[in-house]
Coordinates of C-alpha atoms and ligand atoms in Angstrom, one line a residue:
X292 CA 114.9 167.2 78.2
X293 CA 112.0 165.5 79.6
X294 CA 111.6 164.7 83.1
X295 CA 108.4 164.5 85.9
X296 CA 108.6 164.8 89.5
X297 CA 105.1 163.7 91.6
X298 CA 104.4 166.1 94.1
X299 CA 101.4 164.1 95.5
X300 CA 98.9 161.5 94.7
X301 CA 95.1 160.7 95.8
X302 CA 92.4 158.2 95.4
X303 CA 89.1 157.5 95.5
X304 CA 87.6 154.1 96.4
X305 CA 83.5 154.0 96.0
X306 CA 82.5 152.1 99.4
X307 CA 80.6 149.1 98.1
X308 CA 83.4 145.8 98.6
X309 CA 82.2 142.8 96.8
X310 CA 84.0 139.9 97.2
X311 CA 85.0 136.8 95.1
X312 CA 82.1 134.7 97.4
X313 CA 79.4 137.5 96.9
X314 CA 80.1 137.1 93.0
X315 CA 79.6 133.7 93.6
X316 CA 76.1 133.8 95.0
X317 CA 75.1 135.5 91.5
X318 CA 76.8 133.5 89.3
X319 CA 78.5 129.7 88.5
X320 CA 81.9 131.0 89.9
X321 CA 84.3 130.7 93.4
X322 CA 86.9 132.3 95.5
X323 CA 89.8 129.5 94.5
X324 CA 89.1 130.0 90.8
X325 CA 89.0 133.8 90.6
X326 CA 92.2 134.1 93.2
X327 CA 94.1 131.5 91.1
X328 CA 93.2 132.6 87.7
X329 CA 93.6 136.4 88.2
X330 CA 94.8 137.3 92.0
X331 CA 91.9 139.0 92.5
X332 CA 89.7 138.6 95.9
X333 CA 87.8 141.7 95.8
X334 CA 86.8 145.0 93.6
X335 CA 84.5 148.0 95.0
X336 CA 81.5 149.5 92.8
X337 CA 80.7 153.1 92.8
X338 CA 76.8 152.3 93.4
X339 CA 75.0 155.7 93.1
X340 CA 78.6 158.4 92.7
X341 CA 79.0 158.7 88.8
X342 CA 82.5 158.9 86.8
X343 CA 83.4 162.5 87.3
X344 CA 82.5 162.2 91.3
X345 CA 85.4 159.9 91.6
X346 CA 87.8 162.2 89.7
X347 CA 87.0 165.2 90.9
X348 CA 87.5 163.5 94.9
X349 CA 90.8 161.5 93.8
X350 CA 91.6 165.1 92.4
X351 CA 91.2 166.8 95.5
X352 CA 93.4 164.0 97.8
X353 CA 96.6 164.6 95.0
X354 CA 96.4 168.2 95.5
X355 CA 96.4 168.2 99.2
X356 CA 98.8 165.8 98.9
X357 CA 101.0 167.7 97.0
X358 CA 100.5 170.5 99.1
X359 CA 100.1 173.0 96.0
X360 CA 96.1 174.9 95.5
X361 CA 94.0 174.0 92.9
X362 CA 94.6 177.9 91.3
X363 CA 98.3 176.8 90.9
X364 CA 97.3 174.0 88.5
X365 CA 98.0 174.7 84.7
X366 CA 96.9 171.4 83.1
X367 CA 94.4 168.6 84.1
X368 CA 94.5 165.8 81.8
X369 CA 91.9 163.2 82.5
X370 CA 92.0 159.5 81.6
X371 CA 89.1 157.4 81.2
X372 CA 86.9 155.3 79.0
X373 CA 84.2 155.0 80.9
X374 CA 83.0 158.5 80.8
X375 CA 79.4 159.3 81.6
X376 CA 79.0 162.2 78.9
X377 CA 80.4 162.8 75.6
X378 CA 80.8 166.6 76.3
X379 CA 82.1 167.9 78.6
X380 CA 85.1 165.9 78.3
X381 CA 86.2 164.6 81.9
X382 CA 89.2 167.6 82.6
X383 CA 86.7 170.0 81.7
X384 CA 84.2 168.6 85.0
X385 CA 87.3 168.1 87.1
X386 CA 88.8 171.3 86.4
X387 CA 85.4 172.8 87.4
X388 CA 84.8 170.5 90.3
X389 CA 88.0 171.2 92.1
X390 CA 88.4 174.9 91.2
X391 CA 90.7 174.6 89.2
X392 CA 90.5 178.2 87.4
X393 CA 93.9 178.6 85.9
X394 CA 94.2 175.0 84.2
X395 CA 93.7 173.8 80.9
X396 CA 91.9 170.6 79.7
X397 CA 92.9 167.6 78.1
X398 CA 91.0 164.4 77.6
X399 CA 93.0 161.1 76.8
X400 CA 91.2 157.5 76.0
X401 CA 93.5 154.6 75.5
X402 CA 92.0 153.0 77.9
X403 CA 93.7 151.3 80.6
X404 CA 96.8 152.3 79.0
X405 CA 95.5 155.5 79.9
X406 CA 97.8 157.2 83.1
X407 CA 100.9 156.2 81.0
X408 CA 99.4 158.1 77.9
X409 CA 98.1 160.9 79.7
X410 CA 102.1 161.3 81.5
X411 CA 103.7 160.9 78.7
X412 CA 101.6 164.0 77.7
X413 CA 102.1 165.5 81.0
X414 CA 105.8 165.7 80.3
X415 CA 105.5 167.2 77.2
X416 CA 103.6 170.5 78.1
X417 CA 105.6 170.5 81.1
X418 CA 108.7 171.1 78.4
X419 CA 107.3 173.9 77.7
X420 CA 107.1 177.2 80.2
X421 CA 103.5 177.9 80.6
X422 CA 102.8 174.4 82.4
X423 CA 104.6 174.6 85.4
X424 CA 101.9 171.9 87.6
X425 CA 100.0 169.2 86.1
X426 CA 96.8 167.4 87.9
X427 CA 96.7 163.9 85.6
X428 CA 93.5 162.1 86.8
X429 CA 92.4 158.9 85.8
X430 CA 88.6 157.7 86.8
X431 CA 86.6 154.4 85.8
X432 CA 82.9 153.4 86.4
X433 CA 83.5 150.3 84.9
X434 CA 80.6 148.1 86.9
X435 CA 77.8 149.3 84.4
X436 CA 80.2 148.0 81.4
X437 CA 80.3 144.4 82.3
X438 CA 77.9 141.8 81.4
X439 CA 77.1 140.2 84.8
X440 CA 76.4 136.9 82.9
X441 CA 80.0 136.8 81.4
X442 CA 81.7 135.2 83.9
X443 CA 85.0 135.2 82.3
X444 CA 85.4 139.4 82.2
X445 CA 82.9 140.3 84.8
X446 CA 85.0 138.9 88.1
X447 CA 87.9 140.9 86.7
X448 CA 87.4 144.5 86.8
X449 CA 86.2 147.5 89.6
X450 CA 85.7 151.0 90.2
X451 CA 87.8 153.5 91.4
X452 CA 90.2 156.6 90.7
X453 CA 93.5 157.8 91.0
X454 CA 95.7 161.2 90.7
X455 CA 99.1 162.2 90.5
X456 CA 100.3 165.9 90.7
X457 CA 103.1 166.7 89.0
X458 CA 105.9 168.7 87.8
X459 CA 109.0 169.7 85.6
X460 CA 112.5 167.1 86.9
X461 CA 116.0 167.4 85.2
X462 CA 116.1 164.0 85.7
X463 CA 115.2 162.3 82.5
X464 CA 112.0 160.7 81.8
X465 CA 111.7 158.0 78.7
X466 CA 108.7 156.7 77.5
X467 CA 107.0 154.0 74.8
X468 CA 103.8 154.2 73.6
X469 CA 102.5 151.7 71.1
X470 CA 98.9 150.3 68.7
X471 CA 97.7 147.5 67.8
X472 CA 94.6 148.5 66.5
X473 CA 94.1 145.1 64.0
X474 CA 93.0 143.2 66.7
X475 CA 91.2 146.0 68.2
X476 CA 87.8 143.3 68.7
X477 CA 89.8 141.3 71.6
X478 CA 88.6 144.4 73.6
X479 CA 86.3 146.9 73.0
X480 CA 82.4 148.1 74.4
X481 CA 80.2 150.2 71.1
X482 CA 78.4 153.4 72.4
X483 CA 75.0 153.0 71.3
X484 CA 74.2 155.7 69.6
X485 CA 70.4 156.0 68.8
X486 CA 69.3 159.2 67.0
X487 CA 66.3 160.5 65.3
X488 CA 67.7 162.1 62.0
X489 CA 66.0 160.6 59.1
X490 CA 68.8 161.2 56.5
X491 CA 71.1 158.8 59.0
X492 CA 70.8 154.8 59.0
X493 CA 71.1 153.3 62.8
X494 CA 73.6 151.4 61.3
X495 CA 77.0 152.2 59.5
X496 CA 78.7 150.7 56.9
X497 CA 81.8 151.1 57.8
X498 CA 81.6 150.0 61.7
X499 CA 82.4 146.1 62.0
X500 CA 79.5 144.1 62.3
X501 CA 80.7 142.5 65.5
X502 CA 81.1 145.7 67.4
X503 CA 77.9 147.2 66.4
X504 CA 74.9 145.1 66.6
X505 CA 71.2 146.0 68.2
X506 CA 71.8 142.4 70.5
X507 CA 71.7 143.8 74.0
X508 CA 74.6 141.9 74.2
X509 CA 76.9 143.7 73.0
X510 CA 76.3 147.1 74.8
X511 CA 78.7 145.2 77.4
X512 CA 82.5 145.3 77.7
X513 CA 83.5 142.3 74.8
X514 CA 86.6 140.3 75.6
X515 CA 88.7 137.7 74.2
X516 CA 90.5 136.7 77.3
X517 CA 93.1 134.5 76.1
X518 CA 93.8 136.8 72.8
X519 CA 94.5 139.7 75.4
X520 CA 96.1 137.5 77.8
X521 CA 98.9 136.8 75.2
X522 CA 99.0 140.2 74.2
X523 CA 99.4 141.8 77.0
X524 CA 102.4 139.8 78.3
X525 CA 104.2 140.4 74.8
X526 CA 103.5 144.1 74.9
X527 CA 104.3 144.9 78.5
X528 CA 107.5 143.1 78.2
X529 CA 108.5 144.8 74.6
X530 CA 107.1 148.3 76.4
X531 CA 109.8 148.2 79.2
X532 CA 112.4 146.9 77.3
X533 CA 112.4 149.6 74.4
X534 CA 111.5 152.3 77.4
X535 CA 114.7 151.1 79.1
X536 CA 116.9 150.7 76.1
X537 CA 116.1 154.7 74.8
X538 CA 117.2 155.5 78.5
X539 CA 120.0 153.4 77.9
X540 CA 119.5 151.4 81.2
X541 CA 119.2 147.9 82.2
X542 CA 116.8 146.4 84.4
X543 CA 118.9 146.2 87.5
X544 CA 118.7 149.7 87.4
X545 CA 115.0 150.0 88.3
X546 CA 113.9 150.5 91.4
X547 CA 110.0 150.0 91.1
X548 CA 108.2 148.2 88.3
X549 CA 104.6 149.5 88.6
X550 CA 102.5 147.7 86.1
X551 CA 98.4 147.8 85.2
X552 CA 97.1 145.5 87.3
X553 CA 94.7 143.2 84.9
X554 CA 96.0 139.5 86.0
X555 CA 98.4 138.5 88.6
X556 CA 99.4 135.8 85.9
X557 CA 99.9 138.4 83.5
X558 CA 102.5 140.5 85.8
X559 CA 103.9 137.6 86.4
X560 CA 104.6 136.1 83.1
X561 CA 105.9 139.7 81.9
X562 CA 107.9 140.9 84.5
X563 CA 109.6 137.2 84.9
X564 CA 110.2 137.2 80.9
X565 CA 112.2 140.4 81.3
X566 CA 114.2 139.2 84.3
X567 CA 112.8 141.7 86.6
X568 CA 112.5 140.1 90.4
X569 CA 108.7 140.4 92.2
X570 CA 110.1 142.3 95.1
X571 CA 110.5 145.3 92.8
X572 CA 106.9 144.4 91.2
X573 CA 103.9 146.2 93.1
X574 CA 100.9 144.6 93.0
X575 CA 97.3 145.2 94.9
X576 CA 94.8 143.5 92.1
X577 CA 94.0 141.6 95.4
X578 CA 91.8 144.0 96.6
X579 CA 91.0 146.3 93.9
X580 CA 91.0 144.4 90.9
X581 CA 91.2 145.7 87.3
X582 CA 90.3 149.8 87.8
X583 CA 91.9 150.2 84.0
X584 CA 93.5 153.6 83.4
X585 CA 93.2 154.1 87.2
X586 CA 95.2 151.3 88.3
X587 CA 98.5 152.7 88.0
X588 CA 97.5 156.2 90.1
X589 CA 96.2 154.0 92.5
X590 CA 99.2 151.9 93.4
X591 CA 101.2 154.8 92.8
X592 CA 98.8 156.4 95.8
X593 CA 99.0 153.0 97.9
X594 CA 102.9 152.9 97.4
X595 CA 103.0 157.2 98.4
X596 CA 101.2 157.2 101.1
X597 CA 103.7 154.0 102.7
X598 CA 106.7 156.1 101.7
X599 CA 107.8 153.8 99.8
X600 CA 108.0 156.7 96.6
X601 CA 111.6 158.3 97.2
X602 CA 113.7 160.7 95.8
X603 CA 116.2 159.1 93.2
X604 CA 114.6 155.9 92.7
X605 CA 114.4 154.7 89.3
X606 CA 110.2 154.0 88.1
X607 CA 108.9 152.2 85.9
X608 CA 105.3 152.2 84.6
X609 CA 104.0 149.9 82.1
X610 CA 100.6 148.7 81.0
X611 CA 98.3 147.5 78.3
X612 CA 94.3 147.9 77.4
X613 CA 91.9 147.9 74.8
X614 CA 93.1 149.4 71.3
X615 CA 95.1 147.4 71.5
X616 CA 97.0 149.9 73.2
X617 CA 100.8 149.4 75.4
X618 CA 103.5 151.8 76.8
X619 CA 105.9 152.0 79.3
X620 CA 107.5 155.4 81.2
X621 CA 110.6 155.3 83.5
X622 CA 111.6 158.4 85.4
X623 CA 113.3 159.0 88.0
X624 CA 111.7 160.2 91.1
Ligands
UT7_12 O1 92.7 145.5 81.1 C1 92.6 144.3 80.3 C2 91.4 143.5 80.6 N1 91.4 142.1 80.2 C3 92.3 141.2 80.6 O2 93.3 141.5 81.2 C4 91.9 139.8 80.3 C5 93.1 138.9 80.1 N2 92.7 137.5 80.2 C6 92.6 136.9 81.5 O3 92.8 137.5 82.5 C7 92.2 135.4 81.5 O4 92.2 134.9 80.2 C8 90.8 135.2 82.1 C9 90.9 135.4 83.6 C10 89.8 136.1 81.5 C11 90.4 133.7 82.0 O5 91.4 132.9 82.5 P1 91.9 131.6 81.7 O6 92.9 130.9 82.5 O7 92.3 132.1 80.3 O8 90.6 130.7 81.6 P2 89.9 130.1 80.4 O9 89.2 131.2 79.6 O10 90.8 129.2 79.7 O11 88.7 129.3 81.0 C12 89.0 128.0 81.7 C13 87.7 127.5 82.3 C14 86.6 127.4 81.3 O12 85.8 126.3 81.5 P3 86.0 125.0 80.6 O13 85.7 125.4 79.2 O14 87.5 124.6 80.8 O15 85.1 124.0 81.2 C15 85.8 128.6 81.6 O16 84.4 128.5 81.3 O17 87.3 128.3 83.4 C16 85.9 128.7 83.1 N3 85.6 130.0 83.7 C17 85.3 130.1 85.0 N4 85.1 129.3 86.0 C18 84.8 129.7 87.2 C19 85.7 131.2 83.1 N5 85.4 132.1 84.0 C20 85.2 131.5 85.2 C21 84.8 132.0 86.5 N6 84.6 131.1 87.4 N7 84.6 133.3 86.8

């Protein structure tokens, strides 16, 4: 049986705030639309501290947290898809950075889908012996992404990371992890990838046209808001409800709904399509806005350190991101 405990979490928040009015100095933009379209009033940039920096020092908080060493870790699996380098893969630096000399590495990209992914993983290793305690990590730089003259998908995202230490439960965990990779374009930013071989075109024939092009353009995050806006509020509500039917529970028997926190409207429309009510719906888009795979480790983080995480209660983690990816885990704590 599968089943995860969290022995401690951590975060790290880069220390430049920008707010909804200091977007709006740079751009055709205000508070009132951003806060009424998407919740959000402000994100934080990591301005000079790359990727890894943020991982590693969310890393360090969980364990600390969790009151375990960083010897006694077996696993790190690290979410992200903003990564700096190709190689080393971002466990690899983390496991470095924090010490981390017993551990093996795992590298997961579904992007912000990511922390559910890299659980679900989590709980399988921890099935077997040898993986006794598991530092999952997920870290986004995603500042450098956006197109600062795209209004629409700039406003919505920030920096930051987020980690969870955990370990083996016999309380049963159930998960549902899901692609849509056919309408992979709603989402997506091409690594540009410039070489100097001369048996190897710039360009492949088999890449789509629209996500690999030599317009500067499209080096930035590309979004089709209202295509991703409709798919995420399908998919997070079809995520919990097939996670909560293979448990065999009902709604009413979830304590905590933590979803990705992309759009308020989006929670919203999900979590009130399966019934769910918003006292049991944690939310802080407000000040962090969309972190992607290190959304969920964040409010997990926010929600830990007000002790409002306790033993028994019934969690639920759902989310959605580029892919088009969608899952949902419920454990109990
Ligand atoms: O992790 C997943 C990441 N992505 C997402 O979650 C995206 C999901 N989609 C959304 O969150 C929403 O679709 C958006 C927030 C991106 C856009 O909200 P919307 O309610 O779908 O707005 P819209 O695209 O229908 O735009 C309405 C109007 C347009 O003006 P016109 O054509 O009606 O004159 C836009 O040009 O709002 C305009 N607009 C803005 N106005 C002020 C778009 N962005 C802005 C802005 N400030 N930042």
């Amino acid at each position: 049986m599968r089943g995860i405990k969290i022995l401690g979490t951590g975060v790290y928040t880069p220390d430049v705030k920008i707010t909804n009015h200091d977007l709006s100095k740079i751009m055709e933009t205000d508070n009132e639309w951003i806060v009424s379209r998407t919740g959000i009033s402000s994100r934080n940039y990591s301005k000079d501290k790359s990727n890894h920096y943020m991982a590693v020092e969310a890393s360090k908080s969980a364990i600390e947290n969790a009151g375990v060493k960083a010897e006694d870790i077996d696993l790190v699996i690290a979410s992200s898809c903003s990564t700096e380098y190709f190689y080393p893969n971002l466990a690899s630096l983390v496991q470095g950075g924090i010490g981390a000399v017993n551990a093996a590495v795992v590298e997961v990209n579904t992007a912000c889908t990511g922390f559910i992914s890299a659980v679900d993983i989590a709980s399988r290793y921890l099935m077997d012996d040898d993986y006794k305690t598991v530092l999952v990590v997920a870290s986004e730089r995603l500042a450098p992404h956006v197109d600062f003259e795209d209004r629409a998908s700039c406003i919505l995202f920030g920096d930051g990371a987020g980690a969870a230490v955990i370990t083996k439960s016999d309380k049963p965990m159930y998960s549902y992890l899901s692609g849509k990779a056919d309408n992979f374009e709603a989402l997506y930013r091409h690594k540009n990838i410039s070489h100097n071989c001369p048996y190897v075109d710039e360009k492949d024939e088999t890449t789509s046209t629209a996500a690999f092009d030599t317009d500067k353009k499209l080096q930035y995050l590309q979004m089709d808001g209202k295509g991703v806006y409709k798919f995420a509020v399908d998919a997070m509500a079809t995520a919990v409800e097939k996670t909560l039917a293979k448990a065999g529970l009902i709604k009413d028997d979830i304590d905590l709904v933590i979803p990705h926190q992309a759009n308020i409207r989006i929670i919203q429309s999900a979590t009130k399509a399966l019934g769910i009510p918003q006292e049991k719906v944690f939310v802080n888009i407000g000040e962090h806005a969309n972190t992607s795979s290190a959304c969920i480790p964040t409010c997990l983080d926010d929600l830990n350190k007000d002790g409002r995480i306790k033993e028994g209660m019934k969690i639920c983690l759902v989310g959605f991101g580029a892919g088009l990816t969608s899952g949902a885990i419920v454990f109990e704590q």
